[in-house]
Coordinates of C-alpha atoms and ligand atoms in Angstrom, one line a residue:
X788 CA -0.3 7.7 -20.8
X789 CA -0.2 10.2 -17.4
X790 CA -2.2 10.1 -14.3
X791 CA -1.9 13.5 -14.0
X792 CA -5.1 13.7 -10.2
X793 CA -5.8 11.3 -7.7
X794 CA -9.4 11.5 -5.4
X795 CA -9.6 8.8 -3.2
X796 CA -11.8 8.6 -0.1
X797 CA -12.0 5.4 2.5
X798 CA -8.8 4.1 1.1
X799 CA -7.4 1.4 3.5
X800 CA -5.2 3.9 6.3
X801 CA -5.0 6.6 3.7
X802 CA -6.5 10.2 4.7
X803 CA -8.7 10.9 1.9
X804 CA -7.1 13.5 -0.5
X805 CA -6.1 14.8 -3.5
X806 CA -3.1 14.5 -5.2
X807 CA -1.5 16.0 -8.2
X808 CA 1.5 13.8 -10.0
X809 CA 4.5 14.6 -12.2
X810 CA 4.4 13.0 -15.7
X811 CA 7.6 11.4 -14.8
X812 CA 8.3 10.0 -11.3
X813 CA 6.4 9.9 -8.2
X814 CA 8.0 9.3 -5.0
X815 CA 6.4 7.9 -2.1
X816 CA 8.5 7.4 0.9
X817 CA 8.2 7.2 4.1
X818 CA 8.5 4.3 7.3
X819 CA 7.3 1.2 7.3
X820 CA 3.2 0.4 7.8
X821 CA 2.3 4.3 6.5
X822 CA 0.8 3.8 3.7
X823 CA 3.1 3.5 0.8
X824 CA 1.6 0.5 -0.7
X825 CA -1.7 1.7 -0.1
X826 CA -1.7 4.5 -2.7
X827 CA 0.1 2.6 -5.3
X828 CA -2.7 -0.1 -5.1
X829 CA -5.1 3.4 -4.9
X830 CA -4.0 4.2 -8.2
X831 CA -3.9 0.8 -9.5
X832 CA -7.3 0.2 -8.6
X833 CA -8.7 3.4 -10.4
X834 CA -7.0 2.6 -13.3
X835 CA -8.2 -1.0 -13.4
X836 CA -11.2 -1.6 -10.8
X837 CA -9.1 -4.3 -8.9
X838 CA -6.2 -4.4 -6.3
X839 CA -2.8 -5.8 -7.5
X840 CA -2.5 -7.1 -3.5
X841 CA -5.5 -9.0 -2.9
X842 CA -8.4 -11.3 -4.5
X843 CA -10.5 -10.2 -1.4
X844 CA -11.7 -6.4 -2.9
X845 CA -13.7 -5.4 0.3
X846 CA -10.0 -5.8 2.2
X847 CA -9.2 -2.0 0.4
X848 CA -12.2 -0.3 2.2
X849 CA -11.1 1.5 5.5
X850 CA -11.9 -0.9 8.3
X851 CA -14.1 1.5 9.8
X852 CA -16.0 2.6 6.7
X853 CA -18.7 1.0 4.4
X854 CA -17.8 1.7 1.3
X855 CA -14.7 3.3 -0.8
X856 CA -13.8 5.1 -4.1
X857 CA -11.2 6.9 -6.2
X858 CA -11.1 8.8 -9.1
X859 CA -8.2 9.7 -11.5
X860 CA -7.4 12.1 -14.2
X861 CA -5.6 10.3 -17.0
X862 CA -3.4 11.5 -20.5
X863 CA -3.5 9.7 -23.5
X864 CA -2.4 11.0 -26.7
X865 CA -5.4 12.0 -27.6
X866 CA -7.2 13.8 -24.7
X867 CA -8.0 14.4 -21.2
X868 CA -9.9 11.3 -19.3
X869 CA -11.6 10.5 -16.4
X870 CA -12.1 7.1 -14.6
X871 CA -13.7 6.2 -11.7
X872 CA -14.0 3.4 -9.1
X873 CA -16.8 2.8 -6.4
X874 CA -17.0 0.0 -4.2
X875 CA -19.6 -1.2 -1.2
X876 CA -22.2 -3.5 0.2
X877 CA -21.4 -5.9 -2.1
X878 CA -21.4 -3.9 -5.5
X879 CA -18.6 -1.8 -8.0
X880 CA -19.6 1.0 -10.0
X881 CA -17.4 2.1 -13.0
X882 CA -17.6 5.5 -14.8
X883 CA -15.8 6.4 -17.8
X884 CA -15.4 10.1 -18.4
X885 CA -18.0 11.0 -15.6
X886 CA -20.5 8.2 -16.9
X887 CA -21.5 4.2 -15.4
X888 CA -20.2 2.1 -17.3
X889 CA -20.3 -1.5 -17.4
X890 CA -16.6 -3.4 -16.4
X891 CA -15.5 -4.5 -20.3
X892 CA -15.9 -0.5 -21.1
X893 CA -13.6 0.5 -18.6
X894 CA -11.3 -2.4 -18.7
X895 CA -7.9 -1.3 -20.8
X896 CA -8.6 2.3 -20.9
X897 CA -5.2 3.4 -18.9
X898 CA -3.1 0.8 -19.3
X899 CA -1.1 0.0 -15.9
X900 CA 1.9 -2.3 -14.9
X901 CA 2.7 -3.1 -11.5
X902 CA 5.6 -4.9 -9.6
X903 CA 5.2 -5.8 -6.3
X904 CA 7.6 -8.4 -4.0
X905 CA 4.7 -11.0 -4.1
X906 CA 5.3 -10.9 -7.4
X907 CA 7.7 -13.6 -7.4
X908 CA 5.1 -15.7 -6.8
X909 CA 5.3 -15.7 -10.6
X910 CA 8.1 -17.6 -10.5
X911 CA 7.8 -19.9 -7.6
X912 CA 3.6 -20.0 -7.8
X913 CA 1.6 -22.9 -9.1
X914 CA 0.8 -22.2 -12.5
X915 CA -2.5 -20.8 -12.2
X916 CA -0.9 -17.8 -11.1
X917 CA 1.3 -17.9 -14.2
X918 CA -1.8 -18.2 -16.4
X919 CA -4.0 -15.5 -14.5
X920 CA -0.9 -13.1 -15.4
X921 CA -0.8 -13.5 -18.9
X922 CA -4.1 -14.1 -19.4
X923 CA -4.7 -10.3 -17.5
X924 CA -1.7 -9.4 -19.5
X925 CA -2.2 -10.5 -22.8
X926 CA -5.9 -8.8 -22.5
X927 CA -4.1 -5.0 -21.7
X928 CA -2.7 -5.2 -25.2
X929 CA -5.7 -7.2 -27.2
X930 CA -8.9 -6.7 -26.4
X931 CA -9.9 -9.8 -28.4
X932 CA -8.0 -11.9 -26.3
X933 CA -10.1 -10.9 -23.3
X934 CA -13.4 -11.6 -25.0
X935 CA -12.3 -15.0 -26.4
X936 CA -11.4 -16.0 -23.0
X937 CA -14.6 -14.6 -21.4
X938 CA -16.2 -17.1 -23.9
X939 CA -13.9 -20.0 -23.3
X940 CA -14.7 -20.0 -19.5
X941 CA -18.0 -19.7 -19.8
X942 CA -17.9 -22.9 -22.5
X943 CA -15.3 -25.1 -20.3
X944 CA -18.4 -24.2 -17.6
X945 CA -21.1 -25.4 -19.8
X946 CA -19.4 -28.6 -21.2
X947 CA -18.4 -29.3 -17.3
X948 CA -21.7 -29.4 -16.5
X949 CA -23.0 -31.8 -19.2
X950 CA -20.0 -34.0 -18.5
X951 CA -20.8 -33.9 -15.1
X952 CA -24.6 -34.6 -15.6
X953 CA -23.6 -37.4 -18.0
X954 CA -25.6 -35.6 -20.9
X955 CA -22.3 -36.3 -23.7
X956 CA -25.3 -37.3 -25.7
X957 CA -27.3 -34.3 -25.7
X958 CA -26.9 -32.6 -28.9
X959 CA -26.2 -29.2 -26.9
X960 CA -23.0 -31.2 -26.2
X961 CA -21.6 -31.0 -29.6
X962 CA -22.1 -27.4 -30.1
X963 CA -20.6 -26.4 -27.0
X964 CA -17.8 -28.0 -27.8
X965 CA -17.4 -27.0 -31.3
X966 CA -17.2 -23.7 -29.6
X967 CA -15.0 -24.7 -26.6
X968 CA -12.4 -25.9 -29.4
X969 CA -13.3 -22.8 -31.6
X970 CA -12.0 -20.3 -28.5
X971 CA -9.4 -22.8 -27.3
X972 CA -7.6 -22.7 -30.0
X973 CA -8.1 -18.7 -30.6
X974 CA -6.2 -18.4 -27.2
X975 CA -3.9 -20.9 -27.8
X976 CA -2.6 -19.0 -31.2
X977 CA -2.7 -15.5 -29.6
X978 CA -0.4 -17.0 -26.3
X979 CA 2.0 -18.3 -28.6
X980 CA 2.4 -15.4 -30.2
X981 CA 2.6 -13.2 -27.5
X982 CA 5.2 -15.2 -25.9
X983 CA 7.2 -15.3 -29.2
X984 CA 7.2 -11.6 -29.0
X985 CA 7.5 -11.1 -25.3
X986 CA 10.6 -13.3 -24.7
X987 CA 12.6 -11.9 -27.1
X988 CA 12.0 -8.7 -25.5
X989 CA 11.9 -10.5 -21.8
X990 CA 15.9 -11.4 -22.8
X991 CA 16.6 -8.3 -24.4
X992 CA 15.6 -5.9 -20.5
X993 CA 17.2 -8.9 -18.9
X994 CA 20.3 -8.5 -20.1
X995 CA 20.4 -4.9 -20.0
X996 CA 19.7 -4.2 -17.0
X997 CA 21.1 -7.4 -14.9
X998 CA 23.2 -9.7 -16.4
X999 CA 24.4 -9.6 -20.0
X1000 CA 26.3 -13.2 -20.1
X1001 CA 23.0 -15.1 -19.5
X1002 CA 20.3 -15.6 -21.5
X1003 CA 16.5 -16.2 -20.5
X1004 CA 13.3 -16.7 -22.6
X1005 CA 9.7 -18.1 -22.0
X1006 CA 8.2 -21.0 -23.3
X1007 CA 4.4 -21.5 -23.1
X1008 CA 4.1 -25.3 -22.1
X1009 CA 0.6 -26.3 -24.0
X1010 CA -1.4 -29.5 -23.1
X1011 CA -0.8 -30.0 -26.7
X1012 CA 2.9 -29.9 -26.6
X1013 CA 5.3 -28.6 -29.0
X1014 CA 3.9 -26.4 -31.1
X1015 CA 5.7 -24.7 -33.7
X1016 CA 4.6 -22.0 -36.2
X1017 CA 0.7 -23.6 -36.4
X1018 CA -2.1 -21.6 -37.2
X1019 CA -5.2 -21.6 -35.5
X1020 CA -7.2 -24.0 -37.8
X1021 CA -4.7 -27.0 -37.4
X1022 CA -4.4 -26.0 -33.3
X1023 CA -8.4 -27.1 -33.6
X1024 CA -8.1 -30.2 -35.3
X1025 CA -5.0 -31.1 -32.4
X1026 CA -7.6 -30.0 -29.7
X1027 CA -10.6 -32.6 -31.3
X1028 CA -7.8 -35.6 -32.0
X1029 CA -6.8 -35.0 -28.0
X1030 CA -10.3 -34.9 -27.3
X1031 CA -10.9 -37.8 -28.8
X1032 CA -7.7 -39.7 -26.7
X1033 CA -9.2 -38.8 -23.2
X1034 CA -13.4 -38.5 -23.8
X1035 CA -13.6 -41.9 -22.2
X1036 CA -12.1 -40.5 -18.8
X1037 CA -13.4 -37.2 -19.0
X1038 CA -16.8 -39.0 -19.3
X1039 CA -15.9 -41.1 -15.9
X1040 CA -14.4 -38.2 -14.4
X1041 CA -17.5 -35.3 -15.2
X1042 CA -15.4 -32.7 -16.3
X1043 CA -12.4 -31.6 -18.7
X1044 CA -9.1 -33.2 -19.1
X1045 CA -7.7 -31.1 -22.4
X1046 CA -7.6 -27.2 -23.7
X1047 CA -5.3 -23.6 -22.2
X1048 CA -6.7 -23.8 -18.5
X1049 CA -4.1 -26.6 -17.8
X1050 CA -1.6 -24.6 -19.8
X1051 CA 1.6 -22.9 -17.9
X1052 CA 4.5 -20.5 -18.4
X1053 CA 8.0 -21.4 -18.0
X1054 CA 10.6 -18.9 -17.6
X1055 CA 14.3 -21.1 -18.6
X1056 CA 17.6 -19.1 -17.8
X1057 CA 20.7 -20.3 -19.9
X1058 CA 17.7 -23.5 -20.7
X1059 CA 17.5 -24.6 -17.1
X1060 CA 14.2 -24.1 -15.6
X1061 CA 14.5 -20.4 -13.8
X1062 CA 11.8 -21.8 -10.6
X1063 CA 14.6 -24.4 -9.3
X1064 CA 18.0 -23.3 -11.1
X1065 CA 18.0 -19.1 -10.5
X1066 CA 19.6 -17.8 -7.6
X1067 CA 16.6 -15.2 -5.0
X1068 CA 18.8 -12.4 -6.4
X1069 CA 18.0 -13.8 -10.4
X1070 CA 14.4 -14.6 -9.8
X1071 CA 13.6 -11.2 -8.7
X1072 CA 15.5 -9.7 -11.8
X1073 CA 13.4 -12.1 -14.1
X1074 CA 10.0 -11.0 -12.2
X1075 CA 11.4 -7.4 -12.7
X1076 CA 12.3 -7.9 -16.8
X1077 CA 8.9 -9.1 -17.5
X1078 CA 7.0 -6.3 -16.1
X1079 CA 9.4 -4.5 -18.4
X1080 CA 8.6 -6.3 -21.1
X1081 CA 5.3 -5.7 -21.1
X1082 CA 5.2 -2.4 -20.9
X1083 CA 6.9 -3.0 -24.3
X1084 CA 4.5 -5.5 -25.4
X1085 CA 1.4 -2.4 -24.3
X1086 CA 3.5 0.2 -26.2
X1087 CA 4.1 -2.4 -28.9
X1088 CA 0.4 -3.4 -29.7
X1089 CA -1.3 0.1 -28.4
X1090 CA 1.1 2.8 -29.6
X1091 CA 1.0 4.8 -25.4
X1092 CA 3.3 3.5 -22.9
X1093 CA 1.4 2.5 -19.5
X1094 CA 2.4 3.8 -16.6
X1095 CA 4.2 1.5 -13.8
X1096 CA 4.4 1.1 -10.6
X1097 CA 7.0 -0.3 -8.5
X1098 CA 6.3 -0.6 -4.4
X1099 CA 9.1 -0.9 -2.2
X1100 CA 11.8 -1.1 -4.4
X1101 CA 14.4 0.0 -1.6
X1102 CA 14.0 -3.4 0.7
X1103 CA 13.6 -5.7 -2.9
X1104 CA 16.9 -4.5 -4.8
X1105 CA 20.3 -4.3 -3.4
X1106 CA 21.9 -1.2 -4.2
X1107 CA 23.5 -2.2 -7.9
X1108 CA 20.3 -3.5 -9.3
X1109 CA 18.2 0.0 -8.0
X1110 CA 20.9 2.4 -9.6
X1111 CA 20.5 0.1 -13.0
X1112 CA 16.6 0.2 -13.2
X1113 CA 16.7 4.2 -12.0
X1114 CA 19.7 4.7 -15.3
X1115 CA 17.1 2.6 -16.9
X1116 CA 14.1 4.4 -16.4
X1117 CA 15.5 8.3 -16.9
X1118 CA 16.1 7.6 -20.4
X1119 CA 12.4 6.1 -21.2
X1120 CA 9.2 7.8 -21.8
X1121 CA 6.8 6.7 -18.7
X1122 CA 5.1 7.6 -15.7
X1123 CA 6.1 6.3 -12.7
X1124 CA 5.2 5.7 -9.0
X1125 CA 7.3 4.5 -6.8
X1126 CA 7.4 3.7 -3.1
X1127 CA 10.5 3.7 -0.9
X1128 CA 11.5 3.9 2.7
X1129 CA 14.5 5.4 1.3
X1130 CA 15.1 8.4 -1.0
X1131 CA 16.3 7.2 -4.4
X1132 CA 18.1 10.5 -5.1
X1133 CA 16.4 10.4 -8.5
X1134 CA 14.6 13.9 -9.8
X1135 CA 11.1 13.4 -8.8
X1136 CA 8.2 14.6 -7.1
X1137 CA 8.2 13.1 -3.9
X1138 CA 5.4 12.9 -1.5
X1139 CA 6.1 11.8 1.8
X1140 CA 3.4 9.6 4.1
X1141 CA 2.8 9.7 7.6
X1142 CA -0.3 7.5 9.2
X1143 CA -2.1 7.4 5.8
X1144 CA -1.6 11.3 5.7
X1145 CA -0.1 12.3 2.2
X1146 CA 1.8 15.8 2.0
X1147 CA 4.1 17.2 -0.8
X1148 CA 7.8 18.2 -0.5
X1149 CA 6.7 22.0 -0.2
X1150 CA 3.9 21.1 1.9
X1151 CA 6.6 19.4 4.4
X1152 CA 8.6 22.2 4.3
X1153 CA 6.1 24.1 5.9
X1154 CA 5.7 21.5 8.7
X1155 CA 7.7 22.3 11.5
X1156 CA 10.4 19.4 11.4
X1157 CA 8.0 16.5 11.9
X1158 CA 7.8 13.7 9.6
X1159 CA 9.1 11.6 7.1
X1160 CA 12.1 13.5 6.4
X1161 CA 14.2 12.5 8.5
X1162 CA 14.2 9.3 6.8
X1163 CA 16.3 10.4 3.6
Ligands
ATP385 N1 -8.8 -1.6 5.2 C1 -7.9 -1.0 6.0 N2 -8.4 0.0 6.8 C2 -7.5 0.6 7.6 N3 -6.2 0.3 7.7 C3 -5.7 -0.6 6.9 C4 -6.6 -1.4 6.0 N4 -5.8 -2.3 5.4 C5 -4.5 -2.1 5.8 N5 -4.5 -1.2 6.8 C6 -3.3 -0.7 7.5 O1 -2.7 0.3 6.7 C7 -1.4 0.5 7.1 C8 -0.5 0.8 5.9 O2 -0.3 -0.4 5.1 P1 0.6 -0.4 3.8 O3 0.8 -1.7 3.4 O4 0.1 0.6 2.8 O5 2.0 0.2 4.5 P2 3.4 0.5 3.8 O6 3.8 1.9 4.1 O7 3.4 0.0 2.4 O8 4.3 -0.5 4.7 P3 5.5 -1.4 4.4 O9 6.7 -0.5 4.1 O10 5.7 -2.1 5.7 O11 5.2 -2.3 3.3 C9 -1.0 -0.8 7.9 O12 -0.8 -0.5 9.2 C10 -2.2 -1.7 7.7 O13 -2.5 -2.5 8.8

């Protein structure tokens, strides 16, 4: 998949504008507090409605503004696409190829990765920030797993409730949970077989690109421990027998003690736990090789390869590690954007930001020495 246009208007700092990208890389440089991050989460958010930065949506519109909106112009192997994104007073407005649409039709139509230096929260984070990544993850390359695990919060909601309210009894009870086990165990199964896949590939890009004497893998850690090669109708019958264990406390406590929202993620290096035993330098390479590996994972399960974005790759990668990823990344297929205080001496089309004002390499040329250039 290519972005091939960007429209964006009230846009954090950015000058609205609109900017036309190479199928290959995109370079946004330019000095700190410009603007840099602020169009890669501008693209990020056309493609997928949200920002990769923040919960807090109404953050993105320009302080001075009401509302905000961007549209891009996407490539997939099959034909020309448009998405859009509007946001204010509240409300977001999809549109897929010029027409609203509610989110779950827009949701997965260009597939995006990004990596940004919070993103070693994934490593250090609590594990609800492990789970909200896979979960988001696991939904870009199955669109199955994102509907089974609308359904599961909305059941783990519902049986809450009637364990809070003390109505166990009620035969409602039952049939939510039937169905809370039903989807419990659907995205139980689909985690453990993504991470099966994903980890061998998670070791493979590891060791490629950083350090080829170690080894690292993921293990999903299930409330339900070990589980090895089940399928899904013997991962219900485990939920009901561990339902069955805790019911008396999760009827004193009002809400549930079992199923994959107290699930977690655990990235081992040479089998020691990576969030205590890897060195700053490590943990940002294993944050780093799973973006990577999803990207296989996307071209894996959906036959197009997403596009990625990387922002400030200068300050997060000493020198060694940026060459390896840039080697890395002129031999594959997919559209990047990247954003750099430094040039990266990589062919590219670079664009160079200035107070939230965008300009191309020619355009700069026919400034008269002001700017961003300097900077190279
Ligand atoms: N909603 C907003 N409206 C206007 N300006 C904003 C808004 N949100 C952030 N900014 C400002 O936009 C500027 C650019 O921020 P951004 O994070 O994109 O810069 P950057 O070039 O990536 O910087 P750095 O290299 O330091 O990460 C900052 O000065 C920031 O305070």
């Amino acid at each position: 998949m290519q972005i091939s246009e960007i429209n964006y208007v009230n846009f954090r700092n950015l000058k609205d504008n609109n900017l036309k990208f190479s199928s290959k890389f995109n370079l946004f440089l330019g000095k700190n507090g410009q603007g840099k991050t602020s169009i890669l989460e501008a693209v990020y958010f056309s493609a997928t409605g949200k920002s990769f930065r923040t919960p807090r949506q109404n953050e993105i519109i320009n302080h001075s503004r009401e509302r905000t909106g961007s549209f891009v112009v996407f490539e997939d192997s099959i034909s020309k696409k448009t998405l859009s994104v509007k946001l204010g007073k509240g409300k977001k407005e999809y549109s897929y190829n010029k027409k609203r649409v509610k989110y779950d039709d827009f949701h997965g139509k260009l597939n995006i990765v990004s990596f940004i230096p919070e993103d070693i929260s994934l490593l250090t984070g609590a594990p609800g920030v492990r789970r909200s990544f896979f979960d988001y993850e696991i939904s870009q390359a199955n669109k199955e797993y994102y509907q089974d695990l609308k359904n599961y919060t909305k059941l783990l909601k519902f049986r809450n409730k009637y364990l809070k309210e003390k109505k166990h009894n009620d035969p409602m009870f039952d049939i939510y949970q039937n169905e809370f086990i039903k989807f419990g165990a659907r995205i139980i199964k689909k985690r453990l077989d993504y991470v099966r896949n994903i980890s061998i590939l998670l070791n493979l890009n590891y060791r490629k690109l950083f350090d080829d004497k170690k080894e690292l893998r993921l293990k999903y850690s299930c409330f339900l421990g070990e589980l090895k090669k089940v399928e899904t109708a013997q991962i219900e019958k485990l939920i009901q027998e561990k339902i069955n264990q805790v019911f008396w406390q999760e009827k004193r406590y009002g809400f549930s003690l079992v199923g994959p929202q107290k699930d977690d993620f655990i990235f081992l290096l040479n089998d020691k736990e990576a969030k205590s035993y890897a060195s700053q330098g490590e943990k940002k390479s294993i944050v780093f090789s799973i973006k990577l590996s999803e990207i296989d994972m996307i071209i894996k399960e959906k036959k197009e390869s997403p596009i990625f974005i990387i922002d400030d790759i200068s300050s997060y990668f000493d020198s060694l590690r940026k060459e390896s990823i840039i080697k890395y990344f002129k031999k594959r297929d997919i559209q990047l954007f990247i954003s750099s205080t430094t040039d990266l001496n990589m062919a590219s089309k670079n664009f160079y930001i200035e107070k939230g004002d965008i300009y191309e390499e020619y355009d700069q040329c026919k400034k008269d020495n002001r700017g961003s250039r300097d900077q190279k």
